[in-house]
PDB file of C-alpha atoms in Angstrom:
ATOM      1  CA  ASP A 474      67.534  84.753  36.237  1.00 37.00           C
ATOM      2  CA  THR A 475      64.636  84.000  33.958  1.00 41.00           C
ATOM      3  CA  ASN A 476      61.073  83.249  34.935  1.00 41.00           C
ATOM      4  CA  VAL A 477      60.059  80.183  32.933  1.00 43.00           C
ATOM      5  CA  ALA A 478      56.714  78.411  33.034  1.00 40.00           C
ATOM      6  CA  SER A 479      57.622  74.752  33.137  1.00 44.00           C
ATOM      7  CA  HIS A 480      56.440  71.338  34.164  1.00 41.00           C
ATOM      8  CA  LEU A 481      58.320  69.661  36.984  1.00 43.00           C
ATOM      9  CA  LYS A 482      58.033  65.904  36.803  1.00 41.00           C
ATOM     10  CA  SER A 483      58.526  64.689  40.334  1.00 38.00           C
ATOM     11  CA  SER A 484      59.755  61.277  41.452  1.00 38.00           C
ATOM     12  CA  ASN A 485      56.172  60.070  41.830  1.00 39.00           C
ATOM     13  CA  SER A 486      55.682  60.735  38.092  1.00 44.00           C
ATOM     14  CA  LYS A 487      52.943  63.318  38.584  1.00 54.00           C
ATOM     15  CA  SER A 488      53.297  66.330  36.355  1.00 59.00           C
ATOM     16  CA  ILE A 489      52.833  69.651  38.136  1.00 59.00           C
ATOM     17  CA  LYS A 490      52.653  72.952  36.256  1.00 66.00           C
ATOM     18  CA  GLU A 491      54.431  75.703  38.136  1.00 68.00           C
ATOM     19  CA  THR A 492      56.521  78.801  37.630  1.00 72.00           C
ATOM     20  CA  GLN A 493      60.225  78.403  38.269  1.00 76.00           C
ATOM     21  CA  HIS A 494      63.262  80.627  38.481  1.00 80.00           C
ATOM     22  CA  TRP A 495      66.340  79.232  36.787  1.00 83.00           C
ATOM     23  CA  LEU A 496      69.867  80.433  37.438  1.00 83.00           C
ATOM     24  CA  LEU A 497      72.731  79.272  35.258  1.00 85.00           C
ATOM     25  CA  PHE A 498      76.273  79.595  36.566  1.00 87.00           C
ATOM     26  CA  ASN A 499      79.488  78.393  34.939  1.00 84.00           C
ATOM     27  CA  ASP A 500      79.386  75.064  36.806  1.00 88.00           C
ATOM     28  CA  ILE A 501      75.893  74.626  38.274  1.00 89.00           C
ATOM     29  CA  PHE A 502      72.246  74.981  37.350  1.00 89.00           C
ATOM     30  CA  VAL A 503      69.854  76.203  40.059  1.00 87.00           C
ATOM     31  CA  HIS A 504      66.102  75.869  39.898  1.00 84.00           C
ATOM     32  CA  VAL A 505      63.536  76.928  42.461  1.00 84.00           C
ATOM     33  CA  LYS A 506      59.773  77.358  42.498  1.00 79.00           C
ATOM     34  CA  LYS A 507      58.650  80.971  42.455  1.00 77.00           C
ATOM     35  CA  ASP A 508      56.716  80.676  45.738  1.00 79.00           C
ATOM     36  CA  ILE A 509      59.712  79.151  47.550  1.00 82.00           C
ATOM     37  CA  LEU A 510      62.040  81.863  46.289  1.00 76.00           C
ATOM     38  CA  LYS A 511      59.970  84.455  48.153  1.00 76.00           C
ATOM     39  CA  SER A 512      60.901  82.803  51.461  1.00 82.00           C
ATOM     40  CA  ASP A 513      64.343  82.698  53.023  1.00 82.00           C
ATOM     41  CA  VAL A 514      65.656  79.573  51.300  1.00 83.00           C
ATOM     42  CA  ASP A 515      69.196  78.198  51.078  1.00 87.00           C
ATOM     43  CA  LEU A 516      69.718  77.643  47.349  1.00 84.00           C
ATOM     44  CA  SER A 517      72.879  75.633  47.974  1.00 84.00           C
ATOM     45  CA  GLN A 518      70.780  72.647  49.073  1.00 85.00           C
ATOM     46  CA  SER A 519      71.064  69.681  46.710  1.00 83.00           C
ATOM     47  CA  GLN A 520      67.354  69.716  45.872  1.00 84.00           C
ATOM     48  CA  TYR A 521      67.820  73.045  44.069  1.00 85.00           C
ATOM     49  CA  ILE A 522      71.152  72.566  42.288  1.00 89.00           C
ATOM     50  CA  CYS A 523      72.695  70.295  39.720  1.00 90.00           C
ATOM     51  CA  ASP A 524      76.212  70.091  38.340  1.00 91.00           C
ATOM     52  CA  ILE A 525      76.101  71.495  34.811  1.00 90.00           C
ATOM     53  CA  LEU A 526      77.773  68.373  33.411  1.00 91.00           C
ATOM     54  CA  LEU A 527      75.017  66.119  34.787  1.00 92.00           C
ATOM     55  CA  ILE A 528      72.291  67.711  32.662  1.00 91.00           C
ATOM     56  CA  TRP A 529      70.909  66.129  29.524  1.00 91.00           C
ATOM     57  CA  ILE A 530      68.601  68.035  27.202  1.00 89.00           C
ATOM     58  CA  LYS A 531      66.157  66.455  24.793  1.00 89.00           C
ATOM     59  CA  THR A 532      64.326  68.640  22.305  1.00 87.00           C
ATOM     60  CA  LYS A 533      61.363  67.627  20.202  1.00 86.00           C
ATOM     61  CA  HIS A 534      59.399  70.098  18.122  1.00 82.00           C
ATOM     62  CA  SER A 535      58.622  73.062  20.389  1.00 80.00           C
ATOM     63  CA  LYS A 536      59.194  71.150  23.649  1.00 83.00           C
ATOM     64  CA  ALA A 537      62.356  70.534  25.647  1.00 85.00           C
ATOM     65  CA  THR A 538      63.131  68.205  28.527  1.00 87.00           C
ATOM     66  CA  LEU A 539      65.939  68.917  30.959  1.00 87.00           C
ATOM     67  CA  ILE A 540      67.016  65.702  32.680  1.00 90.00           C
ATOM     68  CA  THR A 541      69.221  65.485  35.778  1.00 89.00           C
ATOM     69  CA  PRO A 542      69.914  62.630  38.189  1.00 88.00           C
ATOM     70  CA  THR A 543      67.323  63.970  40.660  1.00 83.00           C
ATOM     71  CA  PHE A 544      64.663  65.814  38.664  1.00 81.00           C
ATOM     72  CA  THR A 545      63.200  66.299  35.195  1.00 83.00           C
ATOM     73  CA  LEU A 546      61.860  69.605  33.895  1.00 81.00           C
ATOM     74  CA  LYS A 547      59.664  69.750  30.816  1.00 80.00           C
ATOM     75  CA  PHE A 548      59.109  73.127  29.217  1.00 79.00           C
ATOM     76  CA  SER A 549      58.198  74.865  26.013  1.00 77.00           C
ATOM     77  CA  ASN A 550      61.397  74.927  24.018  1.00 64.00           C
ATOM     78  CA  LYS A 551      63.165  78.106  25.031  1.00 73.00           C
ATOM     79  CA  GLN A 552      65.967  77.950  22.481  1.00 78.00           C
ATOM     80  CA  ASP A 553      68.002  80.551  24.347  1.00 77.00           C
ATOM     81  CA  TRP A 554      67.976  78.366  27.502  1.00 81.00           C
ATOM     82  CA  VAL A 555      68.895  75.234  25.584  1.00 84.00           C
ATOM     83  CA  GLU A 556      71.773  77.031  23.855  1.00 86.00           C
ATOM     84  CA  ALA A 557      72.950  78.674  27.086  1.00 86.00           C
ATOM     85  CA  ILE A 558      73.056  75.377  28.975  1.00 87.00           C
ATOM     86  CA  GLN A 559      74.804  73.571  26.121  1.00 89.00           C
ATOM     87  CA  SER A 560      77.418  76.312  25.654  1.00 90.00           C
ATOM     88  CA  THR A 561      78.050  76.421  29.425  1.00 89.00           C
ATOM     89  CA  GLN A 562      78.519  72.654  29.431  1.00 91.00           C
ATOM     90  CA  GLN A 563      80.977  72.903  26.537  1.00 92.00           C
ATOM     91  CA  ALA A 564      82.950  75.673  28.278  1.00 90.00           C
ATOM     92  CA  GLN A 565      83.130  73.571  31.469  1.00 90.00           C
ATOM     93  CA  ILE A 566      84.375  70.536  29.509  1.00 92.00           C
ATOM     94  CA  GLU A 567      87.042  72.653  27.816  1.00 92.00           C
ATOM     95  CA  LEU A 568      88.143  74.038  31.178  1.00 90.00           C
ATOM     96  CA  LEU A 569      88.405  70.525  32.616  1.00 90.00           C
ATOM     97  CA  ASN A 570      90.420  69.374  29.592  1.00 90.00           C
ATOM     98  CA  LYS A 571      92.853  72.296  30.019  1.00 89.00           C
ATOM     99  CA  SER A 572      93.228  71.466  33.709  1.00 87.00           C
ATOM    100  CA  ARG A 573      93.964  67.816  32.914  1.00 85.00           C
ATOM    101  CA  LYS A 574      96.568  68.753  30.309  1.00 84.00           C
ATOM    102  CA  LYS A 575      98.221  71.188  32.717  1.00 81.00           C
ATOM    103  CA  TYR A 576      98.234  68.540  35.443  1.00 79.00           C
ATOM    104  CA  LYS A 577      99.768  65.924  33.099  1.00 79.00           C
ATOM    105  CA  ASN A 578     102.455  68.401  31.986  1.00 80.00           C
ATOM    106  CA  ASN A 579     103.360  69.164  35.600  1.00 80.00           C
ATOM    107  CA  ILE A 580     103.723  65.473  36.424  1.00 77.00           C
ATOM    108  CA  ASN A 581     106.072  64.783  33.493  1.00 64.00           C
TER     109      ASN A 581
END
């Protein structure tokens, strides 16, 4: 995991600066505030996770915005994070395409 200072834009459109921990797995992205992580929290709850294929990333100059259906994170452009998320998304898409082809071949 990587400790990233970011801005979490909540549903009420207020921007809150806070430290977050981000965890990137092959199919999900997990984010949690540093102070919550210190408590006994269930990170499988939907408020902390997002399917990797439901993430959009916008970059502009030295800033990046990570957009999901339920939250938006704005942060200083950490190129390694942007590249890691995009390559994980691409790997997941390729895996899904292989599965579809295998499924189609088994039906025929």
